[in-house]
Short mmCIF file of C-alpha atoms in Angstrom, two decimals:
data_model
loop_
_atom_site.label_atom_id
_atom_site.label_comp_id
_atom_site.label_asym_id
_atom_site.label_seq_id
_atom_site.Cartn_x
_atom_site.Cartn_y
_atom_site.Cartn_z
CA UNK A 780 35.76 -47.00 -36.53
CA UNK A 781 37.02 -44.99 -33.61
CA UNK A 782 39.77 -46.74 -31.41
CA UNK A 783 38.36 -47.21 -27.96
CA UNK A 784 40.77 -46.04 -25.00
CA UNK A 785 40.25 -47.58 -21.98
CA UNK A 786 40.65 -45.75 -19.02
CA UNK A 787 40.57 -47.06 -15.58
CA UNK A 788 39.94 -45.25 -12.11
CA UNK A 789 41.09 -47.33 -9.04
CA UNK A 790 38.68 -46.37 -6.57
CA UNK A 791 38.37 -47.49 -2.78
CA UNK A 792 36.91 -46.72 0.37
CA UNK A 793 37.63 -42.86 1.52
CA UNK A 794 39.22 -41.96 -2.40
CA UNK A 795 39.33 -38.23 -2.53
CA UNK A 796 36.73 -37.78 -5.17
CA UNK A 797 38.06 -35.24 -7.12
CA UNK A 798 41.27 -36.47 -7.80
CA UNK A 799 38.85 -39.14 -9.38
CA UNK A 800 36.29 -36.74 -10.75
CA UNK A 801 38.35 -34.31 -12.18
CA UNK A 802 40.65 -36.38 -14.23
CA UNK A 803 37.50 -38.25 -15.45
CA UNK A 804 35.52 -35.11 -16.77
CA UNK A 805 38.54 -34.21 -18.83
CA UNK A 806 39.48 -37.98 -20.19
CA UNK A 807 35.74 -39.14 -20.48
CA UNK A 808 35.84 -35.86 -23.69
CA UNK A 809 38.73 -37.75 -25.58
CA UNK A 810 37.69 -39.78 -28.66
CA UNK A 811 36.75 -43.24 -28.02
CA UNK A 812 37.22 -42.84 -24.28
CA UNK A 813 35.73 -45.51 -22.48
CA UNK A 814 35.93 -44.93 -18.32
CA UNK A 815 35.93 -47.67 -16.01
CA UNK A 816 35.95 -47.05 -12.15
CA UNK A 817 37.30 -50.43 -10.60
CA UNK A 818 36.93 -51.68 -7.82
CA UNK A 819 36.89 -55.46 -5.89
CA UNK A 820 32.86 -55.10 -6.24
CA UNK A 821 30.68 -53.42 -8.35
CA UNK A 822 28.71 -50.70 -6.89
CA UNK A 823 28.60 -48.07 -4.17
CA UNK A 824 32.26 -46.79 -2.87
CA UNK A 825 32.14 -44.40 -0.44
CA UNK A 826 33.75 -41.15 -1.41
CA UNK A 827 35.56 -38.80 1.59
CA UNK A 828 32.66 -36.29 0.74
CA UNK A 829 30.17 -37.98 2.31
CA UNK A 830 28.78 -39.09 -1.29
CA UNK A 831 29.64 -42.50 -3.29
CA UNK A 832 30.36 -43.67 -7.18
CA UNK A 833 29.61 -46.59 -7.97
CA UNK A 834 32.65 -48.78 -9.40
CA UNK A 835 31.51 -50.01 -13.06
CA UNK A 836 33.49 -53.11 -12.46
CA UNK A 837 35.81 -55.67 -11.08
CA UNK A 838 39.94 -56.39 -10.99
CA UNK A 839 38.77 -59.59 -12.45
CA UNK A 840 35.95 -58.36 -15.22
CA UNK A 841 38.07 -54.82 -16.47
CA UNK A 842 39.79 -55.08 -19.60
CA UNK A 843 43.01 -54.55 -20.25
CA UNK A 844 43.57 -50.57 -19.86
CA UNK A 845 45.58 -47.95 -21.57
CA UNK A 846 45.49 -45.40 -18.63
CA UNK A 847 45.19 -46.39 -15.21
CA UNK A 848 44.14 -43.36 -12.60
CA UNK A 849 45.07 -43.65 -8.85
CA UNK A 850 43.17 -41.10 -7.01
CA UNK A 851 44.61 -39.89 -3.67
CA UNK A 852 42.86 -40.61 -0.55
CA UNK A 853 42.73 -41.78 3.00
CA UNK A 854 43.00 -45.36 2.18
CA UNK A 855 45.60 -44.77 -1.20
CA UNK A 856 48.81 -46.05 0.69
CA UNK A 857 46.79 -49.29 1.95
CA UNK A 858 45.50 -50.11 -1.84
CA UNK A 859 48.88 -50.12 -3.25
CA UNK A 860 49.70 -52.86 -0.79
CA UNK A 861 46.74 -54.72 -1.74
CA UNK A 862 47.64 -57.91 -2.97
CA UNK A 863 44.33 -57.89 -5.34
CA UNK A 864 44.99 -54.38 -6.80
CA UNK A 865 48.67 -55.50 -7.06
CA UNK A 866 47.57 -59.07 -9.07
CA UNK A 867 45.56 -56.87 -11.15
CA UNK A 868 47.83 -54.07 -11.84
CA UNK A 869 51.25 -55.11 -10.98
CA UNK A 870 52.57 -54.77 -14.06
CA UNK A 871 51.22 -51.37 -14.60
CA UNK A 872 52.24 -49.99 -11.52
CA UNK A 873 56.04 -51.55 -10.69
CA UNK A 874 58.34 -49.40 -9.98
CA UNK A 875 56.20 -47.51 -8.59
CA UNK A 876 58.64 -45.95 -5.63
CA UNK A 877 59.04 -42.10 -6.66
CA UNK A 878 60.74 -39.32 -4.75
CA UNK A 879 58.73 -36.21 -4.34
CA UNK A 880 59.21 -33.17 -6.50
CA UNK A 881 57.52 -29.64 -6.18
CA UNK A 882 55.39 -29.90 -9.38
CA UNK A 883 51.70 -30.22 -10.00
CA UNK A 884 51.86 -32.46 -12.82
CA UNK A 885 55.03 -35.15 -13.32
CA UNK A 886 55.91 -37.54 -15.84
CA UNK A 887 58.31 -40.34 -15.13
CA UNK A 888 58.80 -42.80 -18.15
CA UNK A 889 54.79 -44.30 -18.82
CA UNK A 890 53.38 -42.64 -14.92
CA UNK A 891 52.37 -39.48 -14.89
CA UNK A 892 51.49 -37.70 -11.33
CA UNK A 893 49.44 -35.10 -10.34
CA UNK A 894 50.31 -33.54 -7.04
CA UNK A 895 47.18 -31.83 -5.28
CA UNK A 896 43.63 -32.51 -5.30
CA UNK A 897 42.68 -30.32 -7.91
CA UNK A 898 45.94 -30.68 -9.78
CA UNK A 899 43.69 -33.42 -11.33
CA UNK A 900 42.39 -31.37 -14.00
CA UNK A 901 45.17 -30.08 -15.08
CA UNK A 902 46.80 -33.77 -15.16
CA UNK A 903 43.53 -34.88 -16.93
CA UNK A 904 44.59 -32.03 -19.31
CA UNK A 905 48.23 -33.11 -19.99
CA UNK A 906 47.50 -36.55 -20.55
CA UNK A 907 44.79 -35.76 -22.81
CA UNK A 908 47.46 -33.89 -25.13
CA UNK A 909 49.82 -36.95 -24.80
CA UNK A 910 46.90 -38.96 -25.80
CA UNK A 911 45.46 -37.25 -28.52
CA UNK A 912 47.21 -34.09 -29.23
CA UNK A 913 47.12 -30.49 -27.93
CA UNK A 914 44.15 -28.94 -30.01
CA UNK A 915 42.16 -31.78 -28.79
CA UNK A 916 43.54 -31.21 -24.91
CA UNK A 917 42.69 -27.04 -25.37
CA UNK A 918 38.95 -28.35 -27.07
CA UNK A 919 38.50 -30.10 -23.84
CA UNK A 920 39.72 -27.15 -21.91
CA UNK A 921 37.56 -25.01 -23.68
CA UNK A 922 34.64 -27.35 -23.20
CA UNK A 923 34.59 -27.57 -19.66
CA UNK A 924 35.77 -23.48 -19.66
CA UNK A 925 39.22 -24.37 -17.60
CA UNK A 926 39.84 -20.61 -16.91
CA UNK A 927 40.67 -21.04 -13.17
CA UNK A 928 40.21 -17.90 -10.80
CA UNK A 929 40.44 -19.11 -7.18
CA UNK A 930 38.93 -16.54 -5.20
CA UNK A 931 41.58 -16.41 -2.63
CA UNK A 932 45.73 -17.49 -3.50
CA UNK A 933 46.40 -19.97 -0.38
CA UNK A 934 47.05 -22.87 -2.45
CA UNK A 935 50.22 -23.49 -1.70
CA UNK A 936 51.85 -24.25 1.81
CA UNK A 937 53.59 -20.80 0.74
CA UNK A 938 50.98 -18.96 -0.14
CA UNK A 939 48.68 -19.58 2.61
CA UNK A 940 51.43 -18.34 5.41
CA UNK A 941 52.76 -20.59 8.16
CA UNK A 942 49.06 -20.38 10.26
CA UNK A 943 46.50 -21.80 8.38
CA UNK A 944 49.60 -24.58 6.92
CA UNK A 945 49.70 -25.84 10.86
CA UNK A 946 46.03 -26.14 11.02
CA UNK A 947 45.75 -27.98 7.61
CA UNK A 948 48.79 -30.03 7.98
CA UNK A 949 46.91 -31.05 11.61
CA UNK A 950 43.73 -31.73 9.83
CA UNK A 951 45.67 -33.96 6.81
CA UNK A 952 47.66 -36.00 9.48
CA UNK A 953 44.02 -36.47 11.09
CA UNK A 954 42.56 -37.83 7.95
CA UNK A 955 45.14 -40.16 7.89
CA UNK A 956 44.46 -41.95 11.03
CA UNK A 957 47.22 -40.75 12.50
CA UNK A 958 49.93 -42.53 10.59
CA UNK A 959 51.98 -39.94 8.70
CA UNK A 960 51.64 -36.86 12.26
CA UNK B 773 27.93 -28.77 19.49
CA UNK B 774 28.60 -27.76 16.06
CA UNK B 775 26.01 -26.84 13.87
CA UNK B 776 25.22 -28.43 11.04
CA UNK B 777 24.65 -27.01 7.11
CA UNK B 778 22.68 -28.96 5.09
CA UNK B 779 23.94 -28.47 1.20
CA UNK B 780 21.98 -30.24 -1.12
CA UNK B 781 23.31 -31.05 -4.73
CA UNK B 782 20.12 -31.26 -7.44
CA UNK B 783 20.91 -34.20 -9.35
CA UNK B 784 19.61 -35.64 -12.28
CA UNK B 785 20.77 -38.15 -15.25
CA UNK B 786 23.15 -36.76 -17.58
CA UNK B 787 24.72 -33.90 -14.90
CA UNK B 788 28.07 -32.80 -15.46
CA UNK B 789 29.62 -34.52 -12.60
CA UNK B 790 32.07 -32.32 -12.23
CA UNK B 791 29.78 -29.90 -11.71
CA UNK B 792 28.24 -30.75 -8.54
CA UNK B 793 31.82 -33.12 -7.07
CA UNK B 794 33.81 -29.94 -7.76
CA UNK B 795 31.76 -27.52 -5.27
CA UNK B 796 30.87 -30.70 -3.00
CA UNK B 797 34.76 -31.47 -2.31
CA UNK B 798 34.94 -27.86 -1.34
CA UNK B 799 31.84 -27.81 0.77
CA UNK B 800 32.24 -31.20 2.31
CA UNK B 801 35.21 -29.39 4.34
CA UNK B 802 32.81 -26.64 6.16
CA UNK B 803 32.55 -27.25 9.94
CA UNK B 804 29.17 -29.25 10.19
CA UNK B 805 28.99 -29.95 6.84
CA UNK B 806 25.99 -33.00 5.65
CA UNK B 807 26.03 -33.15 2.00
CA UNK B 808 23.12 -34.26 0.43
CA UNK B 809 22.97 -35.39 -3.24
CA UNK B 810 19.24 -35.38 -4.59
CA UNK B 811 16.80 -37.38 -6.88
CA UNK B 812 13.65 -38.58 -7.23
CA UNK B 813 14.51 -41.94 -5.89
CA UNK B 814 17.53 -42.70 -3.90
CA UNK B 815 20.44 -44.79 -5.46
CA UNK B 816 22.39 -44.55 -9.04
CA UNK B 817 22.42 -41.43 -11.25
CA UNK B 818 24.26 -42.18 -14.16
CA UNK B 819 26.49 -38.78 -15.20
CA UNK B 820 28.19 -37.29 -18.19
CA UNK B 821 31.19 -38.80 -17.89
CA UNK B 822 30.39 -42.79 -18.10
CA UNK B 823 29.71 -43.26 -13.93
CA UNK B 824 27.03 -42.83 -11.77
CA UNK B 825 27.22 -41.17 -8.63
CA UNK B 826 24.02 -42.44 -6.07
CA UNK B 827 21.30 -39.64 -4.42
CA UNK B 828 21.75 -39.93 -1.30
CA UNK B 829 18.06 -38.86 -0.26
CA UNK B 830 14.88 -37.71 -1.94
CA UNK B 831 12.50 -34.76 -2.69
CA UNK B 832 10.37 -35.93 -0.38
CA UNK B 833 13.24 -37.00 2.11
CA UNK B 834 15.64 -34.38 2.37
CA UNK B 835 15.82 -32.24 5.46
CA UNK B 836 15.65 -27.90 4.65
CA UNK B 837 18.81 -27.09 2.63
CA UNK B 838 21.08 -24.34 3.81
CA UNK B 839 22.30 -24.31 0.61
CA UNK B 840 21.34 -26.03 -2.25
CA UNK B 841 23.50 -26.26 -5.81
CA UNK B 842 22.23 -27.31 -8.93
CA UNK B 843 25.03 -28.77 -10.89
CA UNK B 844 24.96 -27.97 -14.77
CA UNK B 845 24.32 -30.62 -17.43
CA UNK B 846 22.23 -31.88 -20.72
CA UNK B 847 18.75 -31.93 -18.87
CA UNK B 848 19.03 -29.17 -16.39
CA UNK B 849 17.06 -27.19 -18.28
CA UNK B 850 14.45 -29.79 -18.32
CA UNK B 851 14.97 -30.73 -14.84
CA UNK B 852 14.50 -26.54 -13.68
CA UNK B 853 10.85 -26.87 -15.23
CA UNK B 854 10.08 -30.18 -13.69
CA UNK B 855 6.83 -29.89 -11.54
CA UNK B 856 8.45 -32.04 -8.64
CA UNK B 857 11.85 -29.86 -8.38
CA UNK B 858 9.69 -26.76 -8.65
CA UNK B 859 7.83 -28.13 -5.26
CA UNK B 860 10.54 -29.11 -3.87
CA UNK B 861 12.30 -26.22 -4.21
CA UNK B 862 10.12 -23.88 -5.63
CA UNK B 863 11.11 -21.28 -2.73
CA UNK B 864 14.77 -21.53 -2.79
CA UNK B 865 14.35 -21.39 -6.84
CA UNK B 866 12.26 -18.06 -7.39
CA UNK B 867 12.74 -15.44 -8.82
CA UNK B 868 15.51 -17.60 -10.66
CA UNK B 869 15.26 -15.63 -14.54
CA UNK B 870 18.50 -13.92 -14.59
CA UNK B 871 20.60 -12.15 -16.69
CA UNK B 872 24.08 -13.19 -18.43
CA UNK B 873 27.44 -11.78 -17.33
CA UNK B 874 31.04 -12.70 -17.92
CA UNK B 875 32.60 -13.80 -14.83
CA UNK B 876 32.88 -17.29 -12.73
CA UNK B 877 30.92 -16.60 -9.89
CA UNK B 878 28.26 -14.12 -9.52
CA UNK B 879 26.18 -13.03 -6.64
CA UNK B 880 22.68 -12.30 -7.22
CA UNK B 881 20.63 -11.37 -3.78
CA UNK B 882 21.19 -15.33 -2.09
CA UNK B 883 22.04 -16.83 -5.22
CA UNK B 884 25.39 -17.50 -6.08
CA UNK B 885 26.41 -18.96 -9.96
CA UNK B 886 29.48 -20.73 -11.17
CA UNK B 887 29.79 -20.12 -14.95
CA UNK B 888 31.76 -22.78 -16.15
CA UNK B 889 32.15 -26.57 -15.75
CA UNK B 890 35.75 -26.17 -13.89
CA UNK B 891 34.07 -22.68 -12.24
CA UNK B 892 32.55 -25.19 -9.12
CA UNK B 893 35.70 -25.22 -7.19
CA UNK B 894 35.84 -21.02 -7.29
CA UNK B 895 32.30 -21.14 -6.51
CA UNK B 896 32.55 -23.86 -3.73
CA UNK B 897 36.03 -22.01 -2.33
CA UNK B 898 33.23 -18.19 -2.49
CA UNK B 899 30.78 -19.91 -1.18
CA UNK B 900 32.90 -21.41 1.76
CA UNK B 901 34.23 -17.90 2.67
CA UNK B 902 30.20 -16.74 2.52
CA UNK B 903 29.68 -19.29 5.42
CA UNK B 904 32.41 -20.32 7.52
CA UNK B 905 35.01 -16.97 6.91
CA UNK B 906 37.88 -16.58 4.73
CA UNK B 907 40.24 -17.86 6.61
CA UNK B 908 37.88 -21.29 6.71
CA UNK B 909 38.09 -20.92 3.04
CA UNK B 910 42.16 -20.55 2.54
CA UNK B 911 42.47 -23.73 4.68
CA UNK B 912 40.35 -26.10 2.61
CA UNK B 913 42.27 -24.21 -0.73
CA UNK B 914 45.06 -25.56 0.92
CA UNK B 915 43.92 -28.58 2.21
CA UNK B 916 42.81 -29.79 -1.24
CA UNK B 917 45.90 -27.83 -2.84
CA UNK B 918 43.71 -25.40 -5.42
CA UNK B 919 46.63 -23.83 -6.86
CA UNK B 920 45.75 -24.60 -10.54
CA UNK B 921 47.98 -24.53 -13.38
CA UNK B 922 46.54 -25.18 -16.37
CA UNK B 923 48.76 -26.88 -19.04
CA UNK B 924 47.42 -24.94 -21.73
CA UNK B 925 45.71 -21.47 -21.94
CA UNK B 926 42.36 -22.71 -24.00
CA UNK B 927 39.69 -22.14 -21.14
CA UNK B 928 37.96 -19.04 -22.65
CA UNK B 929 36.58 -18.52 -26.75
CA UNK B 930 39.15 -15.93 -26.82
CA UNK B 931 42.06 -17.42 -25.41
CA UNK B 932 41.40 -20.61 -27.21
CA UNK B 933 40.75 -19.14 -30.62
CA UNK B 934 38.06 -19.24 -33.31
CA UNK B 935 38.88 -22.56 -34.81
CA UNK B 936 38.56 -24.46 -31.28
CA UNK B 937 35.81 -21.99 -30.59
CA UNK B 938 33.57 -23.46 -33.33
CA UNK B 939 34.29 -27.13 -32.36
CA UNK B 940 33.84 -26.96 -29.43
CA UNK B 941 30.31 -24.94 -29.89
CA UNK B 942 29.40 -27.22 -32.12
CA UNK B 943 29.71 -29.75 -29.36
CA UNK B 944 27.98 -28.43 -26.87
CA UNK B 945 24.98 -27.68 -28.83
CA UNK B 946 25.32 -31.88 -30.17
CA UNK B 947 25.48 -32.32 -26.03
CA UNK B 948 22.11 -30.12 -25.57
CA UNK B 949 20.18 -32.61 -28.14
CA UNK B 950 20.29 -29.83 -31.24
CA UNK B 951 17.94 -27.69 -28.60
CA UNK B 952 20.10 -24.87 -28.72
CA UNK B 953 21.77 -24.98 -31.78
#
């Protein structure tokens, strides 16, 4: 029988989707991947794209996980201070503090970090391989035709030129409520 | 006061999710922007990857689409034939036969296609450009950091090879119910 590999998104209130969504696509195409979006209630979350997923179940009901996803968001830095998501997780996610390094995709000992929205996919990607080995990761790839061709090349704070960074680094500070300007 | 687009996702069960969150994540960022994810009946729509994501509105409900996607996925074939999509949309959807061609996005009179699960984010980032300017376009490739790096170079039959090739056909036809193999 094929070992089951449970994989857990923490969603919340104002989650990014796609740093949900993307990761999911990729892991839900491993063998015996079983995906679980959590959350204190089953049912609708709403996403930040006007749109919601419904969580599949509860801190309290979701098995013990092998992988456990944190989508980015609005509301991220308030969930890791929950004292629910902390009970539930804790032991998963001590040691959490981390120091920030210019890379999309980051491992530090068990955690491994995608920086960027869309840096999801290829994070879904590399944990894949970890998971279940590199031809499997490229089948994936090749199943969901990862051959990315952005239209334009302002992805980067660098690559985008010092205008448009002020008006998006306005526009993230906004999103935030104000906390981080 | 700002005007608002109406974009309108065609959903329906077994969708690729990351069809249709890909291109909304994107869109969701225009100026104006009301997303609108559509079914027969509001509430959950249970996707490829082991969550459901809830329709928003109905046929019957939703306002007139600027733009309306339809997200690939097991029954879209099925769902492009249905007699209640083809009223709904019947105008928008015309003229819809069309011819293959290698690339991720292609323009075709007001139709625009993303070939390619992962495609939806080019698409959505075209698309933006299309409606709000370029510039609108680099800032929400910035904002949601689209500078992708793909762990592994599998995304196309060639680059991936024969051997993955075949798998991963094999796959997809399984996916389609044997329809296409």
């Amino acid at each position: 029988m094929t070992k089951q590999i449970d994989i857990g998104f923490l969603l919340y209130p104002g989650v990014t989707q796609l740093d949900a969504t993307g990761p999911a696509q990729v892991l839900s195409l491993l063998t015996g991947a079983k995906i679980h979006m959590i959350w204190k209630e089953k049912g609708p979350i709403e996403t930040d794209a006007q749109f919601s997923i419904n969580a599949t179940t509860t801190f309290d009901e979701c098995p013990n996980l092998n992988v456990i996803c944190i989508p980015g968001g609005a509301g991220q830095m308030a969930i890791m201070m929950d004292p629910k998501v902390l009970a539930a997780f804790g032991d998963m996610l001590k040691n959490f503090g981390a120091e920030h390094v210019a890379e999309r995709v980051v491992r530090d000992r068990n955690r491994l970090t995608g920086g960027g929205v869309t840096a999801g996919i290829d994070f879904g990607l590399t944990l894949a391989a970890e998971i279940e080995g590199v031809e499997k990761a490229k089948e994936i790839q090749l199943y969901i035709e990862y051959a990315p061709n952005p239209p334009f090349d302002a992805g980067t704070p660098e690559k985008a030129g010092p205008e448009i960074e002020s008006i998006v680094r306005k526009k993230f500070a906004e999103s935030l409520g104000g906390a981080f300007t």
